[in-house]
Coordinates of N, CA and C in Angstrom, one line a residue:
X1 N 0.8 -5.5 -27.4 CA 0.5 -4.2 -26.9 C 1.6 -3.8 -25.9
X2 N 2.1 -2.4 -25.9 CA 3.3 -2.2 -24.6 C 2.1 -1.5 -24.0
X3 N 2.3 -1.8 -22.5 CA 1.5 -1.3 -21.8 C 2.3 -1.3 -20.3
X4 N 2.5 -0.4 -19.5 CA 3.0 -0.4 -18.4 C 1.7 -1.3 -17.5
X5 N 2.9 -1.8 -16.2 CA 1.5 -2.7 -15.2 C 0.8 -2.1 -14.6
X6 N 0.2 -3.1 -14.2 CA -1.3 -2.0 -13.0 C -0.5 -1.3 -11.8
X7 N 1.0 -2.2 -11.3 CA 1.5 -1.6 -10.5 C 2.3 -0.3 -10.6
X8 N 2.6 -0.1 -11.8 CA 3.7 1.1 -12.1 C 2.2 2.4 -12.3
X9 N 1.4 2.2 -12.6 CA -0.1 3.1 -13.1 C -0.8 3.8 -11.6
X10 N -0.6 2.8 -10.6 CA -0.6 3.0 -9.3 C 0.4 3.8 -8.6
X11 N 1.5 3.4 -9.1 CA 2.4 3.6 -8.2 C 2.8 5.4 -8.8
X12 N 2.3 5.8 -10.3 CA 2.8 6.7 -10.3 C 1.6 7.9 -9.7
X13 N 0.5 7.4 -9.7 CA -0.6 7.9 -9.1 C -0.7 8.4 -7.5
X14 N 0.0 7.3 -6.7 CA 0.7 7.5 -5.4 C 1.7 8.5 -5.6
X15 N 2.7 8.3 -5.7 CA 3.7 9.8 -6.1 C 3.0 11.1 -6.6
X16 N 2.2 11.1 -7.1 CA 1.5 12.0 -7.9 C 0.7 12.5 -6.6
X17 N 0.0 12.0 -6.3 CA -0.4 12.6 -4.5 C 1.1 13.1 -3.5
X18 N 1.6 12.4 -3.6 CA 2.7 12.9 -2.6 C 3.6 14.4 -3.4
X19 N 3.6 14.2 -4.2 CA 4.0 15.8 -4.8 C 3.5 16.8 -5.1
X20 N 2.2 16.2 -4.6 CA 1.2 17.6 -4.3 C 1.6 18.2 -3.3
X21 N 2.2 17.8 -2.3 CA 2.3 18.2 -0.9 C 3.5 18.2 -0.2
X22 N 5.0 19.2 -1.1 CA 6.7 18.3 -0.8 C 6.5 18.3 0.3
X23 N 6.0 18.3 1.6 CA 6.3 17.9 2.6 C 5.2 17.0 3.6
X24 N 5.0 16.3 2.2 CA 3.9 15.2 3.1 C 4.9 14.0 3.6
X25 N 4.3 13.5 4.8 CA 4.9 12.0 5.6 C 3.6 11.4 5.2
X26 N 3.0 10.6 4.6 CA 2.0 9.6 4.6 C 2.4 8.5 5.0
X27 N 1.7 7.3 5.6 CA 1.6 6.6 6.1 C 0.9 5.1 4.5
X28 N 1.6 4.1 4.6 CA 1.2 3.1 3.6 C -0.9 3.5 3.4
X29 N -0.8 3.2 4.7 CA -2.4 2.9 5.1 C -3.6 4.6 4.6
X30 N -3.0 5.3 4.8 CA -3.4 6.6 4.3 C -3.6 7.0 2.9
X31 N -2.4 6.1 2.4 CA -2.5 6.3 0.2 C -3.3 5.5 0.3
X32 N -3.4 3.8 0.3 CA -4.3 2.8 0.3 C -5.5 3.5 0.5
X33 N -6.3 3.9 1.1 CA -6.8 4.5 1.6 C -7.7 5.9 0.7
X34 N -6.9 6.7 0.2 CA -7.2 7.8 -0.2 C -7.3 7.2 -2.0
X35 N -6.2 6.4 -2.4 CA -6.4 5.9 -3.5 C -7.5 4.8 -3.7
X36 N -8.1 4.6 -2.4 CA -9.3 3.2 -2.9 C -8.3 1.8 -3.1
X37 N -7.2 1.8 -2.9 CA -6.4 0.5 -3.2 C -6.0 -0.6 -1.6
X38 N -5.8 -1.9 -2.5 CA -5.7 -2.7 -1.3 C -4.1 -2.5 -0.2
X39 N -4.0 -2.3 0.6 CA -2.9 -1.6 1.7 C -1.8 -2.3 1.1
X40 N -1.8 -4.4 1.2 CA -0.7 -5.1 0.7 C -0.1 -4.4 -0.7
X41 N -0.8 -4.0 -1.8 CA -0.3 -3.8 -2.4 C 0.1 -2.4 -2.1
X42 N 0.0 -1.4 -1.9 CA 0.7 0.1 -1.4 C 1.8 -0.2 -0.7
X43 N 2.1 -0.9 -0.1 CA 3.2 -1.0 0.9 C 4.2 -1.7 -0.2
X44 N 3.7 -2.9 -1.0 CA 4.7 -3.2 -2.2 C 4.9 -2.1 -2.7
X45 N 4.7 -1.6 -3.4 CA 4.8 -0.2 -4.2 C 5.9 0.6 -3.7
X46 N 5.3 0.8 -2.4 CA 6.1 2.1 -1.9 C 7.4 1.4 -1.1
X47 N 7.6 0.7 -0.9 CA 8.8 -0.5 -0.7 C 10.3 -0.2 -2.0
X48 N 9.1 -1.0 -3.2 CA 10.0 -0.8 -4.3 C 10.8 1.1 -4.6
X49 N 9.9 1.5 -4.6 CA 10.3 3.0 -4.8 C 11.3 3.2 -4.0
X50 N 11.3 2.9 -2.4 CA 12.0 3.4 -1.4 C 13.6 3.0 -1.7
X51 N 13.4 1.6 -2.0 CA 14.6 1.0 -2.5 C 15.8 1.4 -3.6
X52 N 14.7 2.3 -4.8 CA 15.2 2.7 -5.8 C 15.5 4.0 -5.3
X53 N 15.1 4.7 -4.5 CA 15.6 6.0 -3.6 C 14.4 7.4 -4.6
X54 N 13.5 6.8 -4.7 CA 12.6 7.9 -5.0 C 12.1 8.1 -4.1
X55 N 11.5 7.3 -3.3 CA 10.9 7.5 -1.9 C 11.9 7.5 -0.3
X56 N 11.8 8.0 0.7 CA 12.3 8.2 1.6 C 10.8 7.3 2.4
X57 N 11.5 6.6 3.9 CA 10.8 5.7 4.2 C 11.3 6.7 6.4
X58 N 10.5 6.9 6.5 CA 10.3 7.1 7.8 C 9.6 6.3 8.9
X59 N 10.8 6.0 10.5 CA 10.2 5.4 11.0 C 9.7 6.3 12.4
X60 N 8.7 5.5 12.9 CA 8.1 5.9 14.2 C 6.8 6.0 14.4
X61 N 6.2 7.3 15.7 CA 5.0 7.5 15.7 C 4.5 8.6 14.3
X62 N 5.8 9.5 14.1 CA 5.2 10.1 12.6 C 5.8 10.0 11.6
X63 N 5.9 8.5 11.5 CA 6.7 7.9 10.5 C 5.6 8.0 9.2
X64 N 6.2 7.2 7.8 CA 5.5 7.3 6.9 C 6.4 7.3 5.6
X65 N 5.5 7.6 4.4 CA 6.8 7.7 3.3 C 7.0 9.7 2.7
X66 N 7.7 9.3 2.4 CA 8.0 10.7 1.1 C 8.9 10.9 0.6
X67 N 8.6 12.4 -0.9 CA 9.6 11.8 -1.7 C 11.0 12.0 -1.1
X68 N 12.1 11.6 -2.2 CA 13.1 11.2 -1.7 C 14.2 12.9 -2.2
X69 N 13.3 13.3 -3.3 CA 13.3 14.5 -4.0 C 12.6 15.4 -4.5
X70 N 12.9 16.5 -5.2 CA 11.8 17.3 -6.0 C 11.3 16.5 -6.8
X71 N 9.7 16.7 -7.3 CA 9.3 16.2 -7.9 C 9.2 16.4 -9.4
X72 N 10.4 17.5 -9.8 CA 11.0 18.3 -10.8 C 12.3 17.3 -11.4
X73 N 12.9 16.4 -10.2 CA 14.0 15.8 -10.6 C 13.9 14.4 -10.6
X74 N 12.4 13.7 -10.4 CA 12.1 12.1 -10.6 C 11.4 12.0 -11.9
X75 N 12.1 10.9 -12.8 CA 11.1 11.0 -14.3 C 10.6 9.7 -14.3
X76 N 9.7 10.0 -15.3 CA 8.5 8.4 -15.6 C 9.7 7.0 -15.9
X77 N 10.6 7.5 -16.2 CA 11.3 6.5 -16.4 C 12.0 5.6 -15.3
X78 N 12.3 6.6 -14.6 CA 13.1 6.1 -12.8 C 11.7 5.0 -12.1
X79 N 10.9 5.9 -12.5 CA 9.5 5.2 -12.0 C 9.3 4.0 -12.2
X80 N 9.3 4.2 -13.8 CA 8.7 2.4 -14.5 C 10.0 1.8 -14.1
X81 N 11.2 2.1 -14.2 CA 12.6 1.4 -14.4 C 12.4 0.4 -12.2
X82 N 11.9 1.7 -11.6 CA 11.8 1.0 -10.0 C 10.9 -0.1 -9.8
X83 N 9.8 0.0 -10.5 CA 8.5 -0.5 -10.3 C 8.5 -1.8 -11.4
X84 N 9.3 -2.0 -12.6 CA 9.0 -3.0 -13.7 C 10.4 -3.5 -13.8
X85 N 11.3 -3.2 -13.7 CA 13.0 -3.5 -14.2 C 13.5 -2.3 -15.3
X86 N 14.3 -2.8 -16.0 CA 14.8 -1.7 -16.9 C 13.8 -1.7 -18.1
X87 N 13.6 -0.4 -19.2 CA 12.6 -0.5 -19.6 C 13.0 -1.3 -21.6
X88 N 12.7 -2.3 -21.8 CA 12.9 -2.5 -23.0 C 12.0 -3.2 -23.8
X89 N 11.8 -3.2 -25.0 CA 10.3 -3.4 -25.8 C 10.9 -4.4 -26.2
X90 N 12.4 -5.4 -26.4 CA 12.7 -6.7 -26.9 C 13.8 -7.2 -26.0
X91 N 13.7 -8.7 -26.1 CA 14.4 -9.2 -25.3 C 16.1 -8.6 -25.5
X92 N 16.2 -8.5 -26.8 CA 17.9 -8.2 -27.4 C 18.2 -6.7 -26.8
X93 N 17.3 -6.1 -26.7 CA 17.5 -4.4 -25.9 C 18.0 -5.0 -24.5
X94 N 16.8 -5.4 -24.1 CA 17.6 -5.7 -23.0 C 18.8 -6.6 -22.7
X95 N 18.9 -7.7 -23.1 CA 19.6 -8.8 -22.7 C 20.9 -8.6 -23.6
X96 N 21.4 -8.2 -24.7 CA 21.9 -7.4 -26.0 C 21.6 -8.4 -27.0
X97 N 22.3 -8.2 -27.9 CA 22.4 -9.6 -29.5 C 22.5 -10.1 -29.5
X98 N 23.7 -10.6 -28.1 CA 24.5 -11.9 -28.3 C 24.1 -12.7 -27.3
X99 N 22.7 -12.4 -26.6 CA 21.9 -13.5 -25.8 C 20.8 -13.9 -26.5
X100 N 20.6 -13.1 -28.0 CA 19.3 -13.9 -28.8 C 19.8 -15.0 -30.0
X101 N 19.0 -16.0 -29.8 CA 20.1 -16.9 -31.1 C 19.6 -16.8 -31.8
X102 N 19.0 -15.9 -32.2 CA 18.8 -15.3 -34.1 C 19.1 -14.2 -34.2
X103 N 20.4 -13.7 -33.5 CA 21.5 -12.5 -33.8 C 21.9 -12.4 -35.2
X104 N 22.0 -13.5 -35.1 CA 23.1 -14.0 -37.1 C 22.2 -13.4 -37.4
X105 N 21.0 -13.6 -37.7 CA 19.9 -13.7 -38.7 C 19.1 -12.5 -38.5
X106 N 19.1 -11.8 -37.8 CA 17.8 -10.9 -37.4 C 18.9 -9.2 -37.7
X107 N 17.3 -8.6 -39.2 CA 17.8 -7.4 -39.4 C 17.3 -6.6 -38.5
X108 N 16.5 -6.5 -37.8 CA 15.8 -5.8 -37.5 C 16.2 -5.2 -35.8
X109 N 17.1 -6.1 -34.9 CA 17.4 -5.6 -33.7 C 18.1 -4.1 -33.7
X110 N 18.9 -3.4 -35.0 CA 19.2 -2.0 -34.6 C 18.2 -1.2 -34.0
X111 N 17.0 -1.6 -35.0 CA 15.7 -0.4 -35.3 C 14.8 -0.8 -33.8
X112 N 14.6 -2.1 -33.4 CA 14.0 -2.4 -32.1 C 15.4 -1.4 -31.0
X113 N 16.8 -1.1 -30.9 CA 17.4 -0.3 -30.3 C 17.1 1.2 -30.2
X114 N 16.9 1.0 -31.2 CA 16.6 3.0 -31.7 C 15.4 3.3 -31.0
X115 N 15.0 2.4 -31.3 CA 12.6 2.5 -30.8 C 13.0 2.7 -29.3
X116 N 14.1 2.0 -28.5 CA 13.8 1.8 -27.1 C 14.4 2.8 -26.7
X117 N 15.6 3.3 -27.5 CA 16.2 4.6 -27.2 C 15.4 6.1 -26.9
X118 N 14.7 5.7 -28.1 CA 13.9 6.9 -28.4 C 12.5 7.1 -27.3
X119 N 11.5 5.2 -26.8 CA 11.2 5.5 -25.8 C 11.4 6.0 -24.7
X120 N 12.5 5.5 -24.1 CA 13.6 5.6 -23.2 C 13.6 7.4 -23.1
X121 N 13.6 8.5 -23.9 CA 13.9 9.6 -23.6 C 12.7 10.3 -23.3
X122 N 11.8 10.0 -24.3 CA 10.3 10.6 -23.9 C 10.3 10.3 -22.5
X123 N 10.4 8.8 -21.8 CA 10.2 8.8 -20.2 C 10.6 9.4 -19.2
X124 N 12.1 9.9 -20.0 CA 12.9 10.3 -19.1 C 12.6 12.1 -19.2
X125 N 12.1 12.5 -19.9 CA 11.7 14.3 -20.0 C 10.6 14.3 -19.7
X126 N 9.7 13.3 -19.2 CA 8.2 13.9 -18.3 C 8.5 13.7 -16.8
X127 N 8.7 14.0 -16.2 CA 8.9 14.4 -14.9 C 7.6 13.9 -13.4
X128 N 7.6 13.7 -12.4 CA 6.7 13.7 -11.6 C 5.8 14.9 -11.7
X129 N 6.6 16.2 -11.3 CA 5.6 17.3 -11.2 C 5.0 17.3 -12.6
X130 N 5.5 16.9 -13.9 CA 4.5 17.1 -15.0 C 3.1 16.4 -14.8
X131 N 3.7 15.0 -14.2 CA 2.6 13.8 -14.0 C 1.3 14.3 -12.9
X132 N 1.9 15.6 -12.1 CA 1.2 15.7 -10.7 C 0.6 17.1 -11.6
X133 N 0.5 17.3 -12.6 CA -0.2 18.8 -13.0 C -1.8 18.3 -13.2
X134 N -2.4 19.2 -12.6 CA -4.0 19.0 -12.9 C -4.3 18.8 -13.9
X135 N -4.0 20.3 -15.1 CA -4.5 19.8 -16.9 C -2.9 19.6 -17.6
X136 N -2.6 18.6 -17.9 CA -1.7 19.1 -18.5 C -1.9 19.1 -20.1
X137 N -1.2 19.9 -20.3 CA -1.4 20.7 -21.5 C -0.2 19.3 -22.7
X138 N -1.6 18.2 -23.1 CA -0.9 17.3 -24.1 C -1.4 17.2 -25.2
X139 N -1.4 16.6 -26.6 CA -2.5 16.0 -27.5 C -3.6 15.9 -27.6
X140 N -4.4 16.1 -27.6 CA -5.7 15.4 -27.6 C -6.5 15.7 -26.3
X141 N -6.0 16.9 -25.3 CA -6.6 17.2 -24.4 C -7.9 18.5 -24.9
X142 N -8.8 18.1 -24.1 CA -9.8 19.3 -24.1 C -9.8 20.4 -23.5
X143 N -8.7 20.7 -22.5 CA -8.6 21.8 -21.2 C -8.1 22.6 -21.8
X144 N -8.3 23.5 -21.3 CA -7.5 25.1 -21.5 C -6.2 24.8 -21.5
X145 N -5.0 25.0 -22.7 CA -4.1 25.5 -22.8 C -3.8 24.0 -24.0
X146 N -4.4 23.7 -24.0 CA -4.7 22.3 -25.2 C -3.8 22.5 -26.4
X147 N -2.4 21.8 -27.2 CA -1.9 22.1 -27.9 C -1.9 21.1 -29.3
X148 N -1.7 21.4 -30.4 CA -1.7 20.2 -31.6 C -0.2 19.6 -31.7
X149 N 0.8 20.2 -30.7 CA 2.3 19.5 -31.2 C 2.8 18.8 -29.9
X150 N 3.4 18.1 -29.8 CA 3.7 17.3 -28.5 C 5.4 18.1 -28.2
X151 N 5.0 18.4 -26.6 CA 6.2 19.4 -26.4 C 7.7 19.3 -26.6
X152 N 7.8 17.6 -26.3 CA 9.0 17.1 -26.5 C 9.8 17.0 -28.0
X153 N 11.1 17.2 -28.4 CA 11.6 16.9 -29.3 C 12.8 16.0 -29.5
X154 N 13.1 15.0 -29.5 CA 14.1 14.4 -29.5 C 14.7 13.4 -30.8
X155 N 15.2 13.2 -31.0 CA 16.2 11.8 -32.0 C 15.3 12.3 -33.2
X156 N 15.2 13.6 -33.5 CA 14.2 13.5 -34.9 C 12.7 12.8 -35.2
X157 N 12.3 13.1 -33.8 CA 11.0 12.2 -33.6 C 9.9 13.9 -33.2
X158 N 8.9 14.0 -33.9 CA 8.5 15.0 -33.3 C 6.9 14.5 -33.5
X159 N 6.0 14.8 -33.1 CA 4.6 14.2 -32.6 C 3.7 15.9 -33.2
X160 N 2.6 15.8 -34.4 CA 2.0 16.5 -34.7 C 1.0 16.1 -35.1
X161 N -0.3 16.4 -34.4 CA -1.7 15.3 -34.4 C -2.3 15.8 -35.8
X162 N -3.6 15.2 -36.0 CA -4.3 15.0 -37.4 C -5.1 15.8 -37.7
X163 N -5.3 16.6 -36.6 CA -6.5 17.8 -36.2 C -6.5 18.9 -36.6

C-alpha cells in the first residue's frame, strides 16, 4: 500500500490552517491544540517544515510559526518531500539501478521510473491553497461544483471516473 505517514497527513493539515490566515504567527502549542494533537509531535512537524523553508519560525513574546510563502507557491510534494525524504515508490527510483543488485536482471525499473515521475507531478500541481479549499471540487466528491474528470493532465495520464 503507498500511503503517506501520519506525520506528513498532519503536517499538511497544520499548513492547511495556517493558509487560512496569510498572516497568522501561531505558536507550536496553539496548532497542537486547535488540531487535538500531542504538542511533541507539532513542534517536530513544524521544525521539519521550517528547515525545508516552507515555514518561517519566529522568535519572542509574539513569536510563533508561518508560512514561509503563498500558499499558491508550496505543493504536496515540497510537503511530503520535507516531512518523509524525497518521494519514491522503489528503492532504484530513489537510490538509481546501479545501487539495486538485480539491475542486470530487472525489466521492470523503467516503468517503476515513469510511475514515480508521473506521481511526482500530480504532487507537485496541487498546491497548499488547493489543499486549504473547503470543497474542493475532485472525483468522487458530493459538493457543489463536483466533477467526473480529474483536473490535472500530465505524461498522458488523464483520470475519468466510472460514473
Amino acid at each position: 500500500m503507498i500511503r503517506i505517514n501520519r506525520e506528513t497527513d498532519y503536517g499538511i493539515g497544520i499548513l492547511s490552517m495556517l493558509a487560512r490566515d496569510d498572516d497568522a504567527r501561531v505558536t507550536a502549542a496553539t496548532l497542537a491544540d486547535r488540531r487535538g494533537l500531542p504538542q511533541p509531535m507539532v513542534s517536530k512537524i513544524l521544525k521539519h517544515l521550517a528547515r525545508a523553508g516552507i515555514l518561517v519560525s519566529y522568535r519572542g513574546a509574539k513569536g510563533g510559526y508561518g508560512l514561509a510563502r503563498r500558499p499558491e507557491e508550496i505543493t504536496v510534494a515540497e510537503i511530503i518531500a520535507a516531512l518523509e525524504g524525497p518521494i519514491s515508490l522503489t528503492e532504484c527510483v530513489e537510490e538509481g539501478v546501479e545501487a539495486c543488485q538485480y539491475s542486470n536482471y530487472c525489466t521492470v525499473s523503467g516503468n517503476w521510473t515513469r510511475i514515480n515521475r508521473v506521481v511526482h507531478e500530480a504532487l507537485s500541481c496541487i498546491t497548499l491553497a488547493e489543499m486549504s479549499a473547503p470543497e474542493p471540487d475532485m472525483p468522487g466528491t458530493a459538493g457543489p461544483g463536483a466533477r467526473d474528470e480529474f483536473p490535472i493532465e500530465f505524461s498522458g495520464v488523464r483520470y475519468v471516473s466510472d460514473v
